[in-house]
mmCIF file of C-alpha atoms and ligand atoms in Angstrom:
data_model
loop_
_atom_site.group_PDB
_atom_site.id
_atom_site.type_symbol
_atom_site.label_atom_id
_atom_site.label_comp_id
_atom_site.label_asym_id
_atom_site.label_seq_id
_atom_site.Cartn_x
_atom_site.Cartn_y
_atom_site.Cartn_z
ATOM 1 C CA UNK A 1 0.159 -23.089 17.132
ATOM 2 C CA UNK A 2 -1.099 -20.387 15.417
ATOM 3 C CA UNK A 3 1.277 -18.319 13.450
ATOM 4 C CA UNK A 4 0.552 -14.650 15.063
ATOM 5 C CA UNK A 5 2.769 -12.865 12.562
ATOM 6 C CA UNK A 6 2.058 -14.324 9.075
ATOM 7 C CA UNK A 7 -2.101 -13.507 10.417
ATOM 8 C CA UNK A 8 -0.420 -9.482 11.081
ATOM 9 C CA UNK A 9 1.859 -9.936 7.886
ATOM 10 C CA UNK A 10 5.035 -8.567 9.815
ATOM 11 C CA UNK A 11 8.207 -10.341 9.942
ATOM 12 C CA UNK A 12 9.668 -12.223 13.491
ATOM 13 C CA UNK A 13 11.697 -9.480 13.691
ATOM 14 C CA UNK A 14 9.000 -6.442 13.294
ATOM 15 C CA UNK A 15 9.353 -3.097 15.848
ATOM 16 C CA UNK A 16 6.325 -2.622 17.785
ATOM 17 C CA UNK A 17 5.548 0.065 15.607
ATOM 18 C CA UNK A 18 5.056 -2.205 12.265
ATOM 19 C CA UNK A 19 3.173 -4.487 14.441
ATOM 20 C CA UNK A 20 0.797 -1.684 15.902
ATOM 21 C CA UNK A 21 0.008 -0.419 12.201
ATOM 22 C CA UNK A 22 -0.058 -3.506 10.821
ATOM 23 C CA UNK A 23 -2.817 -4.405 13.373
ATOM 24 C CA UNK A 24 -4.543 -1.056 12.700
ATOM 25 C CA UNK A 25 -4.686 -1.723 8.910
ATOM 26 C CA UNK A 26 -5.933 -5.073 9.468
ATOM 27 C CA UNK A 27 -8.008 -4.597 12.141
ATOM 28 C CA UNK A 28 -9.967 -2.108 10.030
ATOM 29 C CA UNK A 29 -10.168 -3.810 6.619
ATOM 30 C CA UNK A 30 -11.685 -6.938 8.599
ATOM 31 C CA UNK A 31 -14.059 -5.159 10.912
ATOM 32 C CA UNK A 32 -17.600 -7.395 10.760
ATOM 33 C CA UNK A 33 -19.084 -3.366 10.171
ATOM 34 C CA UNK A 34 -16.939 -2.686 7.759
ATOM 35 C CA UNK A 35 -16.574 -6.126 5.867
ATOM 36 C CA UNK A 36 -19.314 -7.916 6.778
ATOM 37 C CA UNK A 37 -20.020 -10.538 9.457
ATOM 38 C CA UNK A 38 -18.496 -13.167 7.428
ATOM 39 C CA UNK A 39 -14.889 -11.422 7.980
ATOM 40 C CA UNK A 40 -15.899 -12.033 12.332
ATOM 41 C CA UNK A 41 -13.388 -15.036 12.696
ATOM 42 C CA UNK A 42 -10.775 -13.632 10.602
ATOM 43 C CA UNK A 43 -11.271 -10.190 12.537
ATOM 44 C CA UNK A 44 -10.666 -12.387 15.847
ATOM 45 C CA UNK A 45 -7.557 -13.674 14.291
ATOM 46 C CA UNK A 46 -6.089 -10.515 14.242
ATOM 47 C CA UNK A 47 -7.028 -9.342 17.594
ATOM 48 C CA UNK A 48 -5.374 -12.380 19.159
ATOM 49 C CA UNK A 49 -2.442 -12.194 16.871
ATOM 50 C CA UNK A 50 -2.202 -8.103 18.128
ATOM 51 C CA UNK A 51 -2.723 -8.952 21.747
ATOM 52 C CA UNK A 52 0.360 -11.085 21.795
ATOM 53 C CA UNK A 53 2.491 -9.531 20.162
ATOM 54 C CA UNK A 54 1.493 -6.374 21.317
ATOM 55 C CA UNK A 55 2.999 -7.492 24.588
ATOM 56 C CA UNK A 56 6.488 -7.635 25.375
ATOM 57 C CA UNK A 57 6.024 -10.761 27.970
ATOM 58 C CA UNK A 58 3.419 -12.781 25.682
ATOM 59 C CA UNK A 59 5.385 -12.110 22.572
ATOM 60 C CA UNK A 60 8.600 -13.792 24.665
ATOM 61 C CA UNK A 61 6.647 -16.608 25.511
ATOM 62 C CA UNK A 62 5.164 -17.035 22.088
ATOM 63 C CA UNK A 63 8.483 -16.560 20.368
ATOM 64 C CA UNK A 64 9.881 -19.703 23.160
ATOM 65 C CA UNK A 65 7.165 -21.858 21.203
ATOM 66 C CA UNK A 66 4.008 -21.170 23.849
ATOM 67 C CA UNK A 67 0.815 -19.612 22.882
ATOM 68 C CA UNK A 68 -0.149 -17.331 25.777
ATOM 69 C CA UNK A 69 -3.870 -17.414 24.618
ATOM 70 C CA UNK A 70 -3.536 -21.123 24.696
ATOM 71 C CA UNK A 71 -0.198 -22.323 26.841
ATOM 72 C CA UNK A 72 -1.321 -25.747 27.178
ATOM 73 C CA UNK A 73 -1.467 -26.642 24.058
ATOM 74 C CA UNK A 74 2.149 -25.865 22.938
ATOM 75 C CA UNK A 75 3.422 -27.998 25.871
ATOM 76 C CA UNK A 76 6.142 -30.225 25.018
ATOM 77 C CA UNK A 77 5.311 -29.648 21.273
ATOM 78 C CA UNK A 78 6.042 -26.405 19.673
ATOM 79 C CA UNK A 79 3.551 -27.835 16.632
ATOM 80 C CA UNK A 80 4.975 -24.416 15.212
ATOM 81 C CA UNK A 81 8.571 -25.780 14.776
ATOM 82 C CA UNK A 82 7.485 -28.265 12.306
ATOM 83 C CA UNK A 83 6.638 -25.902 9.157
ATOM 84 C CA UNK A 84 10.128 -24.197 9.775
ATOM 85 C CA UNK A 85 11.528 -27.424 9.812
ATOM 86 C CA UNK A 86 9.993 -28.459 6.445
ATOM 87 C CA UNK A 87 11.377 -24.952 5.298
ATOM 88 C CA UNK A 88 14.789 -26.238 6.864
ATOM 89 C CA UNK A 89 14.903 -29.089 4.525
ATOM 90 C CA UNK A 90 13.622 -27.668 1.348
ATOM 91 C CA UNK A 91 16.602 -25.278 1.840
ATOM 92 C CA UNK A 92 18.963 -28.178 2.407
ATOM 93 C CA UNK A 93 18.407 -30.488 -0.273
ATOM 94 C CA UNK A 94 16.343 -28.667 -2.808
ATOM 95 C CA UNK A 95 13.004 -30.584 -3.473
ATOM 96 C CA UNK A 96 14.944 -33.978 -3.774
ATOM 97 C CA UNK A 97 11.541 -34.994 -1.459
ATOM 98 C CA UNK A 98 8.603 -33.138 -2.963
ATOM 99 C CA UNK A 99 9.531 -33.590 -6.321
ATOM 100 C CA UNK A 100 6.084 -35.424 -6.806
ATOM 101 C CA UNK A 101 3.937 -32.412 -5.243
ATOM 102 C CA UNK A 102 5.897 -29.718 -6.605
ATOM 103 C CA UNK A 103 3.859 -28.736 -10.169
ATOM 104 C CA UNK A 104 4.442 -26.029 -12.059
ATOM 105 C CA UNK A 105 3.725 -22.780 -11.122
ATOM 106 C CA UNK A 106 0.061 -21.203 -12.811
ATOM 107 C CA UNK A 107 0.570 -19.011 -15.342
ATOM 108 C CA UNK A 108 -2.823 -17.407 -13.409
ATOM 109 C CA UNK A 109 -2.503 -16.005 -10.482
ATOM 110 C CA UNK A 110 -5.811 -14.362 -8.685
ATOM 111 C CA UNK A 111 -5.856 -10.657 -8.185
ATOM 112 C CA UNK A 112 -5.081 -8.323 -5.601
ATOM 113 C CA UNK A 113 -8.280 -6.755 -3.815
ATOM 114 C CA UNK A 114 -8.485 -2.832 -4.610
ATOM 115 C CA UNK A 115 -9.261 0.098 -2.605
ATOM 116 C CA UNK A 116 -10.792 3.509 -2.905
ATOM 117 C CA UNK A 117 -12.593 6.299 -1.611
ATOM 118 C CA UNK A 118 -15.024 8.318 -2.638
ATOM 119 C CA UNK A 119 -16.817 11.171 -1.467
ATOM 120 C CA UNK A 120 -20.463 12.399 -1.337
ATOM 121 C CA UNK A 121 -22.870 14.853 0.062
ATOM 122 C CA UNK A 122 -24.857 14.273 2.906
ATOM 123 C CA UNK A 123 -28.320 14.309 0.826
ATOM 124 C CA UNK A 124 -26.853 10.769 -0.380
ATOM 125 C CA UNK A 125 -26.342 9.679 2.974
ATOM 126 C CA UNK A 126 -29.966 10.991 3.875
ATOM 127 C CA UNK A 127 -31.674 8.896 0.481
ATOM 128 C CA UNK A 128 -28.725 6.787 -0.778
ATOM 129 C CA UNK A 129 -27.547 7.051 -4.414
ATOM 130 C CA UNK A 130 -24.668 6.311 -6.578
ATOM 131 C CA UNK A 131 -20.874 7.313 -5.785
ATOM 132 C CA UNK A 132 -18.586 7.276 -8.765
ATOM 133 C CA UNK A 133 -14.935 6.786 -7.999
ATOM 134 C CA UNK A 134 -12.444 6.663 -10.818
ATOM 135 C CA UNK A 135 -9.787 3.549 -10.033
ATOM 136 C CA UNK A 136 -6.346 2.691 -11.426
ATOM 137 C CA UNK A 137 -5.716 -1.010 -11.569
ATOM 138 C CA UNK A 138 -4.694 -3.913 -13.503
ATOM 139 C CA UNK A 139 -7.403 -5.136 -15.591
ATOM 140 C CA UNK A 140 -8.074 -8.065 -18.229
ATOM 141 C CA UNK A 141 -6.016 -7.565 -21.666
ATOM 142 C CA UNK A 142 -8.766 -6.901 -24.020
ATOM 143 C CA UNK A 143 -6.053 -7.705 -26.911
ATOM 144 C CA UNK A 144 -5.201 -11.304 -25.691
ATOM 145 C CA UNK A 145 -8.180 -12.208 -23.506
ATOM 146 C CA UNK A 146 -5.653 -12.343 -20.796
ATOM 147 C CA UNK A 147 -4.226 -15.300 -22.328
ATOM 148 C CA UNK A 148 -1.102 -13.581 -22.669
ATOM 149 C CA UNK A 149 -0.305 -14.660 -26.342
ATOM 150 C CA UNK A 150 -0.686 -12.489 -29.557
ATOM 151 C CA UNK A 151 -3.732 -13.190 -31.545
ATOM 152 C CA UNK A 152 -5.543 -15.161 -28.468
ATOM 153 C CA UNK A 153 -2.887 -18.283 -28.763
ATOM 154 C CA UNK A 154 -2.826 -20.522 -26.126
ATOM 155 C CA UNK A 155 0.552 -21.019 -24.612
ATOM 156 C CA UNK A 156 1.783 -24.377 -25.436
ATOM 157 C CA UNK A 157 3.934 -26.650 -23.372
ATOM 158 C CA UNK A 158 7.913 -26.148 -22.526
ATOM 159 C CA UNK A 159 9.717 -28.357 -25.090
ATOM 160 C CA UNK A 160 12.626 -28.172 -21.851
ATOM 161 C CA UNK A 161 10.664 -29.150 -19.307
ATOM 162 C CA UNK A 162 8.037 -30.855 -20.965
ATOM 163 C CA UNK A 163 5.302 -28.822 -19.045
ATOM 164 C CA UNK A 164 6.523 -29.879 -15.096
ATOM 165 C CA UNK A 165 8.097 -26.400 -14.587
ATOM 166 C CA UNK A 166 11.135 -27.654 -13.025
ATOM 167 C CA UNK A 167 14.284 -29.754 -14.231
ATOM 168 C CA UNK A 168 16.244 -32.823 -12.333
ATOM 169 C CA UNK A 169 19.807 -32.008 -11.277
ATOM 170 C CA UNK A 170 22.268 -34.111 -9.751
ATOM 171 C CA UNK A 171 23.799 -32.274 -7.152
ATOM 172 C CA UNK A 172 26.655 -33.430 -5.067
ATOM 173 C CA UNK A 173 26.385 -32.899 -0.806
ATOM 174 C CA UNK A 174 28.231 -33.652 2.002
ATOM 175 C CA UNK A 175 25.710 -36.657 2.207
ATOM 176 C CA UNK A 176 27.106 -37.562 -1.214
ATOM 177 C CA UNK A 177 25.419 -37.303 -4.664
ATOM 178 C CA UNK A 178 21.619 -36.384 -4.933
ATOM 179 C CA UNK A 179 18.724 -35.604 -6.972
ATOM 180 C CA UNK A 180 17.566 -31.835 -6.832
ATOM 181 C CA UNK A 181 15.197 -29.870 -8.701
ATOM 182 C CA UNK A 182 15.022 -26.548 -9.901
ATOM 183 C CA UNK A 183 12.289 -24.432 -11.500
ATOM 184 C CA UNK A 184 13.257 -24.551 -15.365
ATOM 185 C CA UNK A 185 14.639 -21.412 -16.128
ATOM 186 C CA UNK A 186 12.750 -21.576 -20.041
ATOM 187 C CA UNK A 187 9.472 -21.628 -18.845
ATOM 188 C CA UNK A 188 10.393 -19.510 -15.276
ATOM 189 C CA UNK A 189 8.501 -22.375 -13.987
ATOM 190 C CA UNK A 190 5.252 -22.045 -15.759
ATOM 191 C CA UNK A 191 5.285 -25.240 -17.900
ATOM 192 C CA UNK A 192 4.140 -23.349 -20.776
ATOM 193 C CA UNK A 193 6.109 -20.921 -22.874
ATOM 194 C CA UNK A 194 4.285 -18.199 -25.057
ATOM 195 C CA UNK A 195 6.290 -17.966 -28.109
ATOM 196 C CA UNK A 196 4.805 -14.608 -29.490
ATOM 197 C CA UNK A 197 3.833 -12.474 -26.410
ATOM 198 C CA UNK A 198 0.542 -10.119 -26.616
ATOM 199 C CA UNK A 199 2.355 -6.840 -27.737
ATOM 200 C CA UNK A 200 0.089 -4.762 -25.322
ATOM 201 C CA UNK A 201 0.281 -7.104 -22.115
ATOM 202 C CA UNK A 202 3.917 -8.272 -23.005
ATOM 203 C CA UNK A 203 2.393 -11.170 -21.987
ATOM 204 C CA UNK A 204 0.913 -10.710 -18.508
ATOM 205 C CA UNK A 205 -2.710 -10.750 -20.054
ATOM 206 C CA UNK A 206 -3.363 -7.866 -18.037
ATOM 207 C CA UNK A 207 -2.999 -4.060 -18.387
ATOM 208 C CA UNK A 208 -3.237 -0.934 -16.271
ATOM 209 C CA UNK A 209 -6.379 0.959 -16.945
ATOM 210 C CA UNK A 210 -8.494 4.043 -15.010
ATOM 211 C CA UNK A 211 -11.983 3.163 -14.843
ATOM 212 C CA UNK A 212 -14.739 4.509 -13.909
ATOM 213 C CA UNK A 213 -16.999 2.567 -11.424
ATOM 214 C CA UNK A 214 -20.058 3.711 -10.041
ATOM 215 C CA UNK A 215 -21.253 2.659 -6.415
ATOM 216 C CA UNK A 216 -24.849 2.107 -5.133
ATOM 217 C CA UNK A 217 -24.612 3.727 -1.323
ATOM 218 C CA UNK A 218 -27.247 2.351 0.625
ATOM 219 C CA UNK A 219 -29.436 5.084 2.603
ATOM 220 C CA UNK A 220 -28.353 5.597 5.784
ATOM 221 C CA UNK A 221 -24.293 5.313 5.630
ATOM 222 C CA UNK A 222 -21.986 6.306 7.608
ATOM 223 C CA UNK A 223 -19.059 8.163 7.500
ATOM 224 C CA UNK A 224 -16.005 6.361 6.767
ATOM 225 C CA UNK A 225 -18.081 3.016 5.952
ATOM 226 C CA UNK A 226 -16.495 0.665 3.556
ATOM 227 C CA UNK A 227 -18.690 -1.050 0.811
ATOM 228 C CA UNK A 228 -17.263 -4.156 -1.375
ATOM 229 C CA UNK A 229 -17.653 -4.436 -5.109
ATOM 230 C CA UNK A 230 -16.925 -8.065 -5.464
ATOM 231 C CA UNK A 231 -14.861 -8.952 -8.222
ATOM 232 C CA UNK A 232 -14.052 -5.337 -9.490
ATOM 233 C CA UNK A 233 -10.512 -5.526 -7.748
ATOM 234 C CA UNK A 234 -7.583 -5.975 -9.482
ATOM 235 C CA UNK A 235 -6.939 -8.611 -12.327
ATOM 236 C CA UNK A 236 -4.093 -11.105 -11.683
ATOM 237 C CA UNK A 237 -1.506 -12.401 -13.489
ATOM 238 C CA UNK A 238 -2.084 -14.363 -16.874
ATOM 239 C CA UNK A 239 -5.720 -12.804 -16.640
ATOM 240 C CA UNK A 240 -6.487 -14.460 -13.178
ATOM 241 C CA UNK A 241 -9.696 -13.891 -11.312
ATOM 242 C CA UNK A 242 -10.255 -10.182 -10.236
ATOM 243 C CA UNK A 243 -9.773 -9.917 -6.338
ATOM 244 C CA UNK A 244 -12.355 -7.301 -4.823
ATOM 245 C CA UNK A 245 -12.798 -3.547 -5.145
ATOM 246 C CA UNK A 246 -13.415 -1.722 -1.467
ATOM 247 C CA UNK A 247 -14.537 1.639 -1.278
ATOM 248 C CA UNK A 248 -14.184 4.250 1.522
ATOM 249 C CA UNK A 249 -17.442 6.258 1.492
ATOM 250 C CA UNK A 250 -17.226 9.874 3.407
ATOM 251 C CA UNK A 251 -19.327 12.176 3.782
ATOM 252 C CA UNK A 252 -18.517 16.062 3.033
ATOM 253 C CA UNK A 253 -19.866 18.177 5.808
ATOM 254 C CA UNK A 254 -23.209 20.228 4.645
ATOM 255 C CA UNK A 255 -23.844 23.989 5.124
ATOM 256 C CA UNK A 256 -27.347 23.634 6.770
ATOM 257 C CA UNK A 257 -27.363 20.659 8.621
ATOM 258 C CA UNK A 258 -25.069 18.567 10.827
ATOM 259 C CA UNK A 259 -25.392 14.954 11.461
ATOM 260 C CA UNK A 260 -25.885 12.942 14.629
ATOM 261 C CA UNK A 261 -26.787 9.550 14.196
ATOM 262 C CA UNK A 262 -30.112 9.549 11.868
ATOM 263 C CA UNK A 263 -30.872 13.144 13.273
ATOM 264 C CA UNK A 264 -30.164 16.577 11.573
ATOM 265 C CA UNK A 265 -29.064 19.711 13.211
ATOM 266 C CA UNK A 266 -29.551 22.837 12.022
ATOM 267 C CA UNK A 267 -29.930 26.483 13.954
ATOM 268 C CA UNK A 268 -32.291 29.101 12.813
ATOM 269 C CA UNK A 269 -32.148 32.852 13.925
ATOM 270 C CA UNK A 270 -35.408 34.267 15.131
ATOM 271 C CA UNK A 271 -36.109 38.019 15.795
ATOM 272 C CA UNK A 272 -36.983 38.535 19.519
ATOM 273 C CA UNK A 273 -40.594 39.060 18.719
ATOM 274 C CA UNK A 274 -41.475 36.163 16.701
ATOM 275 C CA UNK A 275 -39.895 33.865 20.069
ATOM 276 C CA UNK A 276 -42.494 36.112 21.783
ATOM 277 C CA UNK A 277 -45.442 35.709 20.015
ATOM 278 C CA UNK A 278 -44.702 32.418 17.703
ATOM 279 C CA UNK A 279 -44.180 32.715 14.038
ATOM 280 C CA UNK A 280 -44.513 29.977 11.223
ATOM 281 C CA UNK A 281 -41.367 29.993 9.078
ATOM 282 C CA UNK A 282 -40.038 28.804 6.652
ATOM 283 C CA UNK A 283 -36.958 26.626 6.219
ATOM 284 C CA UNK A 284 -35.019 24.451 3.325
ATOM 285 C CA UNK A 285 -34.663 20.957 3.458
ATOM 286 C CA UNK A 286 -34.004 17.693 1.751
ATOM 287 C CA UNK A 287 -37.373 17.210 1.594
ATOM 288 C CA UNK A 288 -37.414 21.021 0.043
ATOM 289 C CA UNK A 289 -38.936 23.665 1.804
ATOM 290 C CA UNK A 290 -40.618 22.973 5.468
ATOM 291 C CA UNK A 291 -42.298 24.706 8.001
ATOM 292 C CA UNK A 292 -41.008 25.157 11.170
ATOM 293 C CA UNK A 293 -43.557 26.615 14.114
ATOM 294 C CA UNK A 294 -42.303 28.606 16.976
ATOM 295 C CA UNK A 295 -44.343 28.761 19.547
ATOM 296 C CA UNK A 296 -45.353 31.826 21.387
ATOM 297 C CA UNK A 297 -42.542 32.140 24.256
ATOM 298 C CA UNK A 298 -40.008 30.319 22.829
ATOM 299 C CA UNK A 299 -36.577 30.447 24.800
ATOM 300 C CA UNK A 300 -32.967 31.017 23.221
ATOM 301 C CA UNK A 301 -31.837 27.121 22.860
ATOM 302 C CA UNK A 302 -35.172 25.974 22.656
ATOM 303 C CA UNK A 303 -35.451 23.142 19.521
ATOM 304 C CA UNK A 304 -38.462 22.571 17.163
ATOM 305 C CA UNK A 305 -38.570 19.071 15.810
ATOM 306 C CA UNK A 306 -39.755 18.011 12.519
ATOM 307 C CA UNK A 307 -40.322 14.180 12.531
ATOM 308 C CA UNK A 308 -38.933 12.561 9.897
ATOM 309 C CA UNK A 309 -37.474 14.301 7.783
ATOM 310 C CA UNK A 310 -33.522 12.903 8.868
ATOM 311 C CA UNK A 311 -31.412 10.173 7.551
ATOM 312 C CA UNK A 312 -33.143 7.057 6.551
ATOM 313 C CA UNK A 313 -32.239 4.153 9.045
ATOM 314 C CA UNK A 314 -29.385 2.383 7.283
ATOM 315 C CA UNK A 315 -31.451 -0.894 8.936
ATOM 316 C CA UNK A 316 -34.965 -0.112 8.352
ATOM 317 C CA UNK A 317 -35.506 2.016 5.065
ATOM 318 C CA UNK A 318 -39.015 3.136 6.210
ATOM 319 C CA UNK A 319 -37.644 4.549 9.250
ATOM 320 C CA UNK A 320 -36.074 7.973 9.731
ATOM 321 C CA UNK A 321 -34.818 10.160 11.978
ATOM 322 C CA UNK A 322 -36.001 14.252 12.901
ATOM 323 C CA UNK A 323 -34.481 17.334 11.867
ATOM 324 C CA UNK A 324 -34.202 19.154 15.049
ATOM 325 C CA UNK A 325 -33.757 23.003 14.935
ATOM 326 C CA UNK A 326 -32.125 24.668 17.462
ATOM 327 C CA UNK A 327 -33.725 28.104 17.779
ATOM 328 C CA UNK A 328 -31.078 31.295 18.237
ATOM 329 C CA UNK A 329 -33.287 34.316 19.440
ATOM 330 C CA UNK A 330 -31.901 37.475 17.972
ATOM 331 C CA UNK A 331 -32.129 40.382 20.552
ATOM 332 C CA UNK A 332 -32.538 44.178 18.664
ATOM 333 C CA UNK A 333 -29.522 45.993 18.921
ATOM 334 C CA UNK A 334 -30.122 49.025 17.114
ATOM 335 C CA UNK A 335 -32.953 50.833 17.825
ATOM 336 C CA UNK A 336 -35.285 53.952 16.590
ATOM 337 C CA UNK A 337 -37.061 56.211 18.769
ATOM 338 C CA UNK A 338 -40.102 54.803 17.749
ATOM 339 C CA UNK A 339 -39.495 50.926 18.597
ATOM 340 C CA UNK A 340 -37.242 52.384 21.952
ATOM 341 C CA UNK A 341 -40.149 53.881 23.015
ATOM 342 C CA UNK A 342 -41.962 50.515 22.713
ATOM 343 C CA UNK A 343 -39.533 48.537 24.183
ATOM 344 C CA UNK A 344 -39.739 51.236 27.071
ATOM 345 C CA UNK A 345 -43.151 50.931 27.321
ATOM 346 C CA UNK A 346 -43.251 47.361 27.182
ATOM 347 C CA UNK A 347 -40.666 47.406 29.833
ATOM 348 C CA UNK A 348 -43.108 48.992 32.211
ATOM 349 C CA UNK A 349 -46.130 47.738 31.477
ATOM 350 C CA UNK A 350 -44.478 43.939 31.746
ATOM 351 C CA UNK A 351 -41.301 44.471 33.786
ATOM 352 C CA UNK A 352 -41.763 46.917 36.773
ATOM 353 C CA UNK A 353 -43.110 44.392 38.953
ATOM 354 C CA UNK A 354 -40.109 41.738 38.183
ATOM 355 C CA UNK A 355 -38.788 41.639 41.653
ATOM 356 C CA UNK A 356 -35.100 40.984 42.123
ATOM 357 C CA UNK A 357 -33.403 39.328 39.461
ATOM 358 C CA UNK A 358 -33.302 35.573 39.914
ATOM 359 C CA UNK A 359 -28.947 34.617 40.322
ATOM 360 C CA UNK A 360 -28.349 30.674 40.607
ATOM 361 C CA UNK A 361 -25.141 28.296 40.061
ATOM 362 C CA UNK A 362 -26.810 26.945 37.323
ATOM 363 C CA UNK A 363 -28.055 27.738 34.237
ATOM 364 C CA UNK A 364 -31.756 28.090 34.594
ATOM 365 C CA UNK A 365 -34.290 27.459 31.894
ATOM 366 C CA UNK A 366 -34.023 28.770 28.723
ATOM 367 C CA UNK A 367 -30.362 28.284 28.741
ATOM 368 C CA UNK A 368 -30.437 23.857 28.413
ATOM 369 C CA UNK A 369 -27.310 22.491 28.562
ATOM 370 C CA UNK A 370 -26.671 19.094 27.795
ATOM 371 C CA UNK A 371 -27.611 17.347 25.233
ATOM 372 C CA UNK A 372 -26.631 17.595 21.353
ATOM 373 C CA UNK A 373 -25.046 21.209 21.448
ATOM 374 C CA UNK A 374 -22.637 19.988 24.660
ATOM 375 C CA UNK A 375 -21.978 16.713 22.774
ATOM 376 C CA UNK A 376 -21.487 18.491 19.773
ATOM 377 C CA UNK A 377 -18.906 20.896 21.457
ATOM 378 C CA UNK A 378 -17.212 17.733 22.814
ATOM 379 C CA UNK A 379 -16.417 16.320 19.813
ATOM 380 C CA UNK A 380 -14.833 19.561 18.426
ATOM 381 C CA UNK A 381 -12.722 20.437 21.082
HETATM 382 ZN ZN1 ZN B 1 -2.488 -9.164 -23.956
HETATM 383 ZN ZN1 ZN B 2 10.068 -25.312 -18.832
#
């Protein structure tokens, strides 16, 4: 039976709440999106793990030795019981049994993986780039090559012990008297002593040091995406292999354009006249300046589309996406005798006839609702 909360890494006894951000923290750092599709199964894991114990009545039954997501196979068995059992007996009698597969513990351990974040405009989304984040973590003992021991020593073996890491003890029980073993207390269990330590590691063979490390961000990320630096995580004990560096890419918002998907956004203000007759202007892009064409009769809400010119496809990097420019007609609101007077006349000459003014439930063209701006006012509110 699968062991639902060592896979969530809460205790039997966790609330709901340590099991609920457990599973968010988890469920996140394994996403296939986010980690890659090799991190699918162990991404299932979790979710089974989370929808058990999630639930009061599946969490019972899994805690009375039956999987819910698969009750026949804990029938009669509770496989689960065995491991605590083994735990049972090391706690009785020591490691009077495993004496011959307990070794001594590696000076090396591997290292911790490492997370950061780091933040960039959205012209490195649009192209891609490099991010530089600045990280704190342990990292290999340039002094001792991580060996742990002054002047690049090895460590040699524990006269006490004589390198097994743990000593033979005669213990007496209630079953009368038997071997135990304990880790030896000279070596902490190693098997190896370092007689002078490396003065900068004090014999860890690794130090704390801010780095710099800079981050190739594909073109086309998202916000909130996690990359993976393999190997740039954090060095482990006695110099052991460097676990893996993630890093949390967002994106700061931009003053001209807002994303949706591969698309850009922007809104332009037109004077009333140029949305009556058309106008070529002029606008700035990533691509520098552009034109943008508005055609004669253009209504308030209306959008000019420049193909192309939006974020390259994080799938296909010949493919991108439009910059789509919402027009905002600016109506006059001062006026001078002069333009009045034209206005007036223009009223006249183009408005006398208009009949009775057109009143409907719904807005009518020229006033689109729908699309991007509605979605767009979703997601704010
Ligand atoms: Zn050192
Ligand atoms: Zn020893």
């Amino acid at each position: 039976m699968a062991d639902y909360y060592e896979t969530l890494g809460v205790d039997r006894n966790a609330s709901d709440d340590e099991i609920k951000k457990a599973y968010r923290k988890l469920s996140r750092k394994y996403h296939p999106d986010i980690a890659g599709p090799e991190f699918e199964d162990k991404f299932k894991e979790v979710n089974n793990a989370y929808e058990v114990l999630s639930n009061p009545d599946k969490r019972r039954m899994y805690d009375s030795g039956v999987d819910p997501n698969n009750p026949n196979a804990g029938a009669g068995g509770f496989s689960g019981g065995f491991g605590d059992m083994g735990d049972v007996f090391s706690t009785f009698f020591g490691s009077a049994f495993g004496a011959g597969s307990q070794g001594p513990v590696p000076r090396t351990q591997p290292g911790r993986d490492a997370l950061a974040s780091a933040t960039i405009d959205l012209k490195t989304a649009v192209f891609g780039g490099t991010a530089h984040v600045k990280i704190n973590t342990f990292s290999l003992c340039q002094e001792c090559g991580g060996s742990g021991a002054q002047g690049g020593a090895q460590p040699i073996t524990c006269p006490d012990c004589h390198g097994q890491g743990f000593m033979q003890k005669v213990v007496r029980t209630m079953l009368g008297q038997m071997m135990t073993s304990a880790p030896c207390e000279r070596c902490e269990g190693h098997g190896t002593i370092i007689s002078n330590p490396c003065p900068s590691c004090m014999g860890h063979g690794r130090v704390r040091t801010t780095r710099n490390v800079g981050v190739n961000v594909p073109a086309g990320i998202n916000d909130n995406a996690r990359l993976r630096l393999a190997s740039q995580g954090e060095v482990g004990e006695g110099g052991g292999a460097a676990g893996d560096l993630y890093i949390d890419i967002r994106i700061k918002s931009d003053k001209q354009f807002t994303r949706d998907g591969d698309d850009l956004h922007c809104w332009i203000q037109v004077p009333m006249s140029w949305a009556v007759l058309g106008h070529d202007l002029t606008i700035e892009t990533f691509d520098g300046k552009q034109t943008v064409s508005i055609p004669a009769g253009c209504q308030p809400e209306d959008t000019v589309t420049l193909k192309g010119l939006g974020v390259t496809n994080l799938r296909n990097s010949d493919e991108r996406g439009d910059i789509v420019a919402h027009v905002n007609v600016l109506i006059p609101t001062k006026l001078d005798d002069e333009e009045r007077d034209l206005i007036e006349r223009f009223s006249t000459l183009h408005d006398a006839d208009a009949g009775h003014v057109a009143q409907a439930s719904r807005p009518q063209t020229g006033q689109k609702k729908g699309g991007f701006f509605s979605k767009l006012k979703d997601a704010l509110s």
